[in-house]
PDB file of C-alpha atoms in Angstrom:
ATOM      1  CA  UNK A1404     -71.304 -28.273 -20.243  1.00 41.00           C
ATOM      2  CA  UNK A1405     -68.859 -26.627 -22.640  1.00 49.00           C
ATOM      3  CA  UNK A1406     -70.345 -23.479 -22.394  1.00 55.00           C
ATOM      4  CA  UNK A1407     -71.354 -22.599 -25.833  1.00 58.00           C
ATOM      5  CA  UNK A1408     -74.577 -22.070 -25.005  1.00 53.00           C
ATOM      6  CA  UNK A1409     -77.079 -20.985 -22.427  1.00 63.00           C
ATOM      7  CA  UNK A1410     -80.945 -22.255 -21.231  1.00 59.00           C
ATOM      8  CA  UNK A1411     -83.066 -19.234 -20.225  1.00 65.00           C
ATOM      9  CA  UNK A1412     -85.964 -20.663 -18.604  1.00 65.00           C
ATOM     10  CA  UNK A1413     -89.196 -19.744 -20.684  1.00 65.00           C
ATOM     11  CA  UNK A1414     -87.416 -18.423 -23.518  1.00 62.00           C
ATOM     12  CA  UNK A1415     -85.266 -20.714 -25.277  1.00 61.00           C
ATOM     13  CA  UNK A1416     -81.440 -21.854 -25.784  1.00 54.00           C
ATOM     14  CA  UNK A1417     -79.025 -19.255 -26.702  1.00 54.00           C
ATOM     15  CA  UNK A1418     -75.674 -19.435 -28.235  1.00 60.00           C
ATOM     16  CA  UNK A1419     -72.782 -17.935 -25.787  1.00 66.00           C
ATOM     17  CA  UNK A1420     -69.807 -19.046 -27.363  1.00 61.00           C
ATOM     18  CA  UNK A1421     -68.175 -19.126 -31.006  1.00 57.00           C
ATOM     19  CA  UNK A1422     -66.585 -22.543 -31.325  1.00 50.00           C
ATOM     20  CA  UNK A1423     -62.781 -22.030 -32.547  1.00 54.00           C
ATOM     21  CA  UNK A1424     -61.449 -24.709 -34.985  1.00 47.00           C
ATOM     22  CA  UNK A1425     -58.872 -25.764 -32.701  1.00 50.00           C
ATOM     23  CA  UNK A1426     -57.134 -28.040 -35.740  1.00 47.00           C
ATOM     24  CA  UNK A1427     -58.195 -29.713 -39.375  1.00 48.00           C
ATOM     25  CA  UNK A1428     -59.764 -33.207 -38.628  1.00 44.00           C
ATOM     26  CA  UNK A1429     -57.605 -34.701 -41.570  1.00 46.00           C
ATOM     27  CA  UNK A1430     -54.986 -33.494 -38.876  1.00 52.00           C
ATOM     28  CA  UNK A1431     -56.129 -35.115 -35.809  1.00 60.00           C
ATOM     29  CA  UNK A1432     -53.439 -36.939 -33.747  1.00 79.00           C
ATOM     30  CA  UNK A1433     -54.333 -40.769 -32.870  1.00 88.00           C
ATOM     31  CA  UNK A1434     -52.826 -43.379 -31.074  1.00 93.00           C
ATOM     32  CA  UNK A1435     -51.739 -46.519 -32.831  1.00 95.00           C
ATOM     33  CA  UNK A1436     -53.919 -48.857 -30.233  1.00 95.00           C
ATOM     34  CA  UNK A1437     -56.752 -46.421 -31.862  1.00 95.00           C
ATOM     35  CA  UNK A1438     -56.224 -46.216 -35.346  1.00 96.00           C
ATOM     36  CA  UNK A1439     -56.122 -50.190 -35.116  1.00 96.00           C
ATOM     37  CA  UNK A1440     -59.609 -50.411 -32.948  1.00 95.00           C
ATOM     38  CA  UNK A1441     -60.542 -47.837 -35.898  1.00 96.00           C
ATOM     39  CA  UNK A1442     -59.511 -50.117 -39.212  1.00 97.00           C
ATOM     40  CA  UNK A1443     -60.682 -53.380 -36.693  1.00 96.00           C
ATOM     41  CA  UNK A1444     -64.256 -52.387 -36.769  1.00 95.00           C
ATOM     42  CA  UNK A1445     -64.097 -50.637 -40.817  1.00 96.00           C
ATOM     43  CA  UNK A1446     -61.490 -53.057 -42.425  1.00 97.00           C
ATOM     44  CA  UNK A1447     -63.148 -56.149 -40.580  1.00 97.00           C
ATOM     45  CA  UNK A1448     -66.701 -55.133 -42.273  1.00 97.00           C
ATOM     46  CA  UNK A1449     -64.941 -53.658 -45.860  1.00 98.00           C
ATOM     47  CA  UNK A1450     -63.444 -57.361 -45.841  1.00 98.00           C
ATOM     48  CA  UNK A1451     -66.287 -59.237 -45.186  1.00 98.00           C
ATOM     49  CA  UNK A1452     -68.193 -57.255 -48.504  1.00 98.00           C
ATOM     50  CA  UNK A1453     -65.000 -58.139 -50.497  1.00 98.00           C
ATOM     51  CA  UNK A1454     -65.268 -61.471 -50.081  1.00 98.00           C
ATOM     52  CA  UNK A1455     -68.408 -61.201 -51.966  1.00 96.00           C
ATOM     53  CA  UNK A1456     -67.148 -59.013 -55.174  1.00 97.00           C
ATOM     54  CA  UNK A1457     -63.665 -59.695 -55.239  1.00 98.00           C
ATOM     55  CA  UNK A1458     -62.251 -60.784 -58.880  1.00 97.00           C
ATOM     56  CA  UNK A1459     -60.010 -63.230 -59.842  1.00 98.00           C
ATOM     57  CA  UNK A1460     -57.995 -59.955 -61.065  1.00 98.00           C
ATOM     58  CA  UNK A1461     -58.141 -58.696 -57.258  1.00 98.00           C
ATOM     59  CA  UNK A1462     -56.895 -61.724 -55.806  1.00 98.00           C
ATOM     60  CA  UNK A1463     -53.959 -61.934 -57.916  1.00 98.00           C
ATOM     61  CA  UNK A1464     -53.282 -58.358 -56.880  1.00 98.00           C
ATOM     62  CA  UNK A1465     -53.303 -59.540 -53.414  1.00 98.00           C
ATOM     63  CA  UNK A1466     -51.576 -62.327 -53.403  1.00 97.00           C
ATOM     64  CA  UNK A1467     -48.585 -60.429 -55.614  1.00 97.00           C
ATOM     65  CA  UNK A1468     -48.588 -58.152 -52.700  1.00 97.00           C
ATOM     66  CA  UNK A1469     -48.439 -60.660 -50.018  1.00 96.00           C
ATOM     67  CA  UNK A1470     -45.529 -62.652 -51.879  1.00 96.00           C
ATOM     68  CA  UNK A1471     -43.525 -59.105 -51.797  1.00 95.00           C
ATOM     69  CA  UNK A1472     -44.494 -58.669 -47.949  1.00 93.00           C
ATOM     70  CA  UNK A1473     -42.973 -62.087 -47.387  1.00 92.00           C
ATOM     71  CA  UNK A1474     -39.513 -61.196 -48.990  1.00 92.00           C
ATOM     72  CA  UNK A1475     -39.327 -57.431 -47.940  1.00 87.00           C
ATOM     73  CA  UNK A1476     -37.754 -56.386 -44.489  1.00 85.00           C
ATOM     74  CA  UNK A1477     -37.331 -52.603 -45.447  1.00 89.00           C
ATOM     75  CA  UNK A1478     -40.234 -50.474 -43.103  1.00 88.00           C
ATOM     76  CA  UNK A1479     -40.816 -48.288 -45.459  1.00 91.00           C
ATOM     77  CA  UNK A1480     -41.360 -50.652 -48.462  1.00 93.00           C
ATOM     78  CA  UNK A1481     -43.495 -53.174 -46.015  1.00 91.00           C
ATOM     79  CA  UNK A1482     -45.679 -50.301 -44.537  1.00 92.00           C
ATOM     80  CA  UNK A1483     -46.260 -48.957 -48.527  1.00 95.00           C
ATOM     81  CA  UNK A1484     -47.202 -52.401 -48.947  1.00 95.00           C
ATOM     82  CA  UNK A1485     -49.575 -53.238 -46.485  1.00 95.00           C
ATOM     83  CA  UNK A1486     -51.637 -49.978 -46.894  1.00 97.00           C
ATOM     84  CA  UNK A1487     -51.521 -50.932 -51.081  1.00 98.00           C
ATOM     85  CA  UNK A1488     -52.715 -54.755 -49.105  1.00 98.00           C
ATOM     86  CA  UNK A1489     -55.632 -52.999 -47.396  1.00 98.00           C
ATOM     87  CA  UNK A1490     -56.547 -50.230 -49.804  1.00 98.00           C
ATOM     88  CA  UNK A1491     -56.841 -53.638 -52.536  1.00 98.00           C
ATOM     89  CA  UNK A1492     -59.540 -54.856 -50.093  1.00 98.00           C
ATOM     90  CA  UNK A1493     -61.170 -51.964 -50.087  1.00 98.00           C
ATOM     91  CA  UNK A1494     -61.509 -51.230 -53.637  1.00 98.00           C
ATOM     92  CA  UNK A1495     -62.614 -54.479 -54.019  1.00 98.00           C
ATOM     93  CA  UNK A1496     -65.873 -53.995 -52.234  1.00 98.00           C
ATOM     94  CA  UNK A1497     -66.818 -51.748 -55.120  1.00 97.00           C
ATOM     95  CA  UNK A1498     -67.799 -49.178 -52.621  1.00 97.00           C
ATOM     96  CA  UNK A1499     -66.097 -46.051 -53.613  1.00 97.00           C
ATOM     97  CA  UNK A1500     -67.329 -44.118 -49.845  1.00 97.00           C
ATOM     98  CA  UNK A1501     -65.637 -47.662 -48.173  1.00 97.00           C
ATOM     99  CA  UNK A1502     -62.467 -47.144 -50.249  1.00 97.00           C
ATOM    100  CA  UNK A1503     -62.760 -43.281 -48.783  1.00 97.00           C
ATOM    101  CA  UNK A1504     -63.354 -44.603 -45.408  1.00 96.00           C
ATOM    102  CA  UNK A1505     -60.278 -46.832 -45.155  1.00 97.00           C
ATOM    103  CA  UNK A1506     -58.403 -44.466 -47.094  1.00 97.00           C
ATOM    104  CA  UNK A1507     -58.560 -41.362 -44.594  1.00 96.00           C
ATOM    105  CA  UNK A1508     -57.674 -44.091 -42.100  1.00 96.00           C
ATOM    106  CA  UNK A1509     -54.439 -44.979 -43.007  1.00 96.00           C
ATOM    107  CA  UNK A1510     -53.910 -41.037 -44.392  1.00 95.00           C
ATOM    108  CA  UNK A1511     -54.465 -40.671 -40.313  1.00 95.00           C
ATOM    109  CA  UNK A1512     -51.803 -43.204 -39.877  1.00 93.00           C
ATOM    110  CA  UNK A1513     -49.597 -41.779 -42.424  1.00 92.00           C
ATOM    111  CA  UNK A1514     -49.717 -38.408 -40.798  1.00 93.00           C
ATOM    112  CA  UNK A1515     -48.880 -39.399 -37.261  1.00 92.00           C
ATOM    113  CA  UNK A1516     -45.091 -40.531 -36.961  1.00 91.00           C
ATOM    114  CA  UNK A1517     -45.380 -41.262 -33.597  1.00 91.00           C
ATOM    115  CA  UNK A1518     -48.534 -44.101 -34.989  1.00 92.00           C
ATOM    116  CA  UNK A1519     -46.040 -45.168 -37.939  1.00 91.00           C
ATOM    117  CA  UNK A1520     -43.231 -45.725 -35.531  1.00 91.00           C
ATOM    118  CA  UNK A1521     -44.565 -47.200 -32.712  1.00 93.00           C
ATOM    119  CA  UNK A1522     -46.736 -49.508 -35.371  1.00 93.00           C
ATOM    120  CA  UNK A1523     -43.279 -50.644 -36.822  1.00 91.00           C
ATOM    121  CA  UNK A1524     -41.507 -51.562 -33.777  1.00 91.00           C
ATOM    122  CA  UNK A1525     -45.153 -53.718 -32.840  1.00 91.00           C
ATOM    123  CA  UNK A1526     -44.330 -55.604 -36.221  1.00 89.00           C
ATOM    124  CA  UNK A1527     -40.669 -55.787 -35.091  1.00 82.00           C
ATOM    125  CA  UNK A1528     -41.540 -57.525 -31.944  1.00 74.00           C
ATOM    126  CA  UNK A1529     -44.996 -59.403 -32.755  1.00 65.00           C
ATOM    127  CA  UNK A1530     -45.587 -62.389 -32.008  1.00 60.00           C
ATOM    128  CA  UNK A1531     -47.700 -63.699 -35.300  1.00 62.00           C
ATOM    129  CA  UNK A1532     -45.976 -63.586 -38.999  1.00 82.00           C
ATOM    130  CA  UNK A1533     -46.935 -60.943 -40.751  1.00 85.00           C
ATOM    131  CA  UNK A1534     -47.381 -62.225 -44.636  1.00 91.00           C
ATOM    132  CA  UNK A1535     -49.379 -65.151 -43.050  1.00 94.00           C
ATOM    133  CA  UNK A1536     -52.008 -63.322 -41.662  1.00 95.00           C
ATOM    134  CA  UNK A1537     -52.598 -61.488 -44.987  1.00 96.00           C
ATOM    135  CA  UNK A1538     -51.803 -65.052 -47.214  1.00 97.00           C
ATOM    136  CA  UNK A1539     -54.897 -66.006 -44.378  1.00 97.00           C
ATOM    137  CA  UNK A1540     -56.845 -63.061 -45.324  1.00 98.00           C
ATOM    138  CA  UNK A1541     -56.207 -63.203 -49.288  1.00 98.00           C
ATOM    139  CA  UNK A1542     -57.146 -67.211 -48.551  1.00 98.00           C
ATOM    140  CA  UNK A1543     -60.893 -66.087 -47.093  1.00 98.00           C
ATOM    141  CA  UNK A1544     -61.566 -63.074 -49.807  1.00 98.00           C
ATOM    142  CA  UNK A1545     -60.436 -66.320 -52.508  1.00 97.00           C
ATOM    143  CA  UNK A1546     -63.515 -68.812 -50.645  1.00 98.00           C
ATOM    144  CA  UNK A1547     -65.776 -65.797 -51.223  1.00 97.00           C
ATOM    145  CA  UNK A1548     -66.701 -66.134 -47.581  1.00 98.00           C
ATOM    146  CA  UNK A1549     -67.071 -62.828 -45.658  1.00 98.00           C
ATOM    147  CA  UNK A1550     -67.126 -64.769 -42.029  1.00 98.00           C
ATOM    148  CA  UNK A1551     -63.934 -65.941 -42.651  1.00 98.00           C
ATOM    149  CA  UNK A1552     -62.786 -63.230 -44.210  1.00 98.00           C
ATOM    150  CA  UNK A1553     -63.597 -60.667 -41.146  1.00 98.00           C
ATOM    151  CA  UNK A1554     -62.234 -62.996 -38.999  1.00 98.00           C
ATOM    152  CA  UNK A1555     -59.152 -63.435 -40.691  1.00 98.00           C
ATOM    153  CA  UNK A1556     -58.778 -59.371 -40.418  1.00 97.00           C
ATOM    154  CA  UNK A1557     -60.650 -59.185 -37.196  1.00 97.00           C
ATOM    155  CA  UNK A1558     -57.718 -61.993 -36.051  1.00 96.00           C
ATOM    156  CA  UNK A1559     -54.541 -59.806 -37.640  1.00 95.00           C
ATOM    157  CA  UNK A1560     -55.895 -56.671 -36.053  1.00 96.00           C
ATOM    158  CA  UNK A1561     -55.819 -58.582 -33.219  1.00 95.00           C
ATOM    159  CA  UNK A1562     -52.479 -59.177 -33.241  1.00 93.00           C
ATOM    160  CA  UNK A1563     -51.794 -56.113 -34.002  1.00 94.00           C
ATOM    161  CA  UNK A1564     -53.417 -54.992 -30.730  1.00 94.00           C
ATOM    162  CA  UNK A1565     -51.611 -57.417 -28.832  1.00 94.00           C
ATOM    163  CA  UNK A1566     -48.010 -56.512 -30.424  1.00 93.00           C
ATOM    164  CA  UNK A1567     -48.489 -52.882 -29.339  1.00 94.00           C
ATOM    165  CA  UNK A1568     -49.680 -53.550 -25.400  1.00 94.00           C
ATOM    166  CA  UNK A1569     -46.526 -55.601 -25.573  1.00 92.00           C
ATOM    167  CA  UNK A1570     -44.199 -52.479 -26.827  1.00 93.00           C
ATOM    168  CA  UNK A1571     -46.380 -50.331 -23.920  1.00 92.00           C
ATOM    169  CA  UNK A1572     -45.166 -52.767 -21.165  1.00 93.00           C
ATOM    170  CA  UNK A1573     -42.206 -53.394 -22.525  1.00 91.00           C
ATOM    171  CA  UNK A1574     -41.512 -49.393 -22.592  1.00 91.00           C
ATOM    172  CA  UNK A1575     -43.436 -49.275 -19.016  1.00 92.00           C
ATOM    173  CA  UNK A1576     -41.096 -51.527 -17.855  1.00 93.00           C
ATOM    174  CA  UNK A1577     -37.978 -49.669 -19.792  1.00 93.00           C
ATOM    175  CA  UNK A1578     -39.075 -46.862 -17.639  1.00 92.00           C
ATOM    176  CA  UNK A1579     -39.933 -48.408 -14.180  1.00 94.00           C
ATOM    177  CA  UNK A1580     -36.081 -50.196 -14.087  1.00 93.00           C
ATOM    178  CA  UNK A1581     -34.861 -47.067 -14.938  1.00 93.00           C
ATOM    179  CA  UNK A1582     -36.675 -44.500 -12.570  1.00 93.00           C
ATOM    180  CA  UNK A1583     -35.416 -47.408  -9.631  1.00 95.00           C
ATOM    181  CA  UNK A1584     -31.686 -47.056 -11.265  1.00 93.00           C
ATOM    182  CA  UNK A1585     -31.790 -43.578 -10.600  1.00 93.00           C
ATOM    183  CA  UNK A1586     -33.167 -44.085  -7.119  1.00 93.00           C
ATOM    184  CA  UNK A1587     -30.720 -46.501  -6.509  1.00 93.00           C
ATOM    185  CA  UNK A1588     -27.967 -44.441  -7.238  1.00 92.00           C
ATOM    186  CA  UNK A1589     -29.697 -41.499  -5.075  1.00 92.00           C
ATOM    187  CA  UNK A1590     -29.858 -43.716  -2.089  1.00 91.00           C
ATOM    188  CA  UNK A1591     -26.346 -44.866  -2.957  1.00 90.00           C
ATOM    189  CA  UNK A1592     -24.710 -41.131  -2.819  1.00 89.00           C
ATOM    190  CA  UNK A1593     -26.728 -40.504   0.267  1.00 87.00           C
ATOM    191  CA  UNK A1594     -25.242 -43.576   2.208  1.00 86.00           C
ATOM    192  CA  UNK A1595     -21.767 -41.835   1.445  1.00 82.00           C
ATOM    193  CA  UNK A1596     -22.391 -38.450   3.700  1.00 75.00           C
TER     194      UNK A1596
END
């Protein structure tokens, strides 16, 4: 279908094309709503192992990190803090290719300032509080229980999800009123001939 290579009948497949490296993979471009589907499905499972080798050393880590989310309101300093949140859980599966994993995923993010923006102006306008749903998530790694604790994720993600269709429509909408403005106005200085 792409064209690289070619099926002769009776004598085998045959290369056509050289495939050109169009860009790095550590340089990919993704949407926010993706990245998040992305850490939903590796951060949800990552979380869930925590719960079950976490330390008392880990959870204090945590919930330090969740008490400065709670009393920061600089982007910067609450995005740095989130990803230290996250990376936390990650390490604390004692799974050095999950820490990778989760790691390249919010290098992805970091890379992407379209992602980082539109991800900060989702937190701006959310609709759940965002130190609660990581006090909830530090609360389910602390129970040991990785059900609760991938739901507690699964259910921030979620959130998440929700707080950036909301920016789309609200943008959609932005741009709907003013496409009609400008037809208004069109229809307005036609009347006047």
């Amino acid at each position: 279908f792409q064209g690289l290579v070619e099926a002769r009948q009776g004598s085998g497949v045959y290369v056509t094309a050289q495939v050109k490296p169009e860009e790095d993979a550590a340089e990919a471009e993704v949407s926010a709503l993706e990245l998040t589907e992305a850490r939903r499905l590796f951060e949800g499972e990552a979380c869930a192992l925590a719960a079950a080798a976490v330390t008392d050393e880990q959870l204090a880590e945590l919930d330090q990190l969740v008490a400065q989310m709670a009393r920061s309101f600089a982007p910067d300093e609450v995005d740095r803090l989130e990803q230290d949140f996250h990376l936390a859980i990650a390490r604390a599966t004692g799974n050095a290719a999950i820490e990778a994993g989760v790691e390249d995923l919010w290098t992805l993010r970091q890379q992407s300032p379209a992602c980082q923006l539109l991800l900060r102006r989702a937190r701006g306008q959310g609709g759940g509080d965002f130190a609660e749903a990581h006090r909830a998530i530090a609360a389910a790694l602390r129970a040991r229980d990785p059900k609760a604790a991938r739901q507690a994720i699964h259910a921030h993600l979620a959130q998440v999800i929700d707080d950036l269709l909301a920016v789309a429509e609200f943008d959609a909408l932005q741009q709907t009123r003013q496409k009609m403005a400008e037809q208004r106005r069109e229809l307005a200085r036609r009347t006047e001939i």
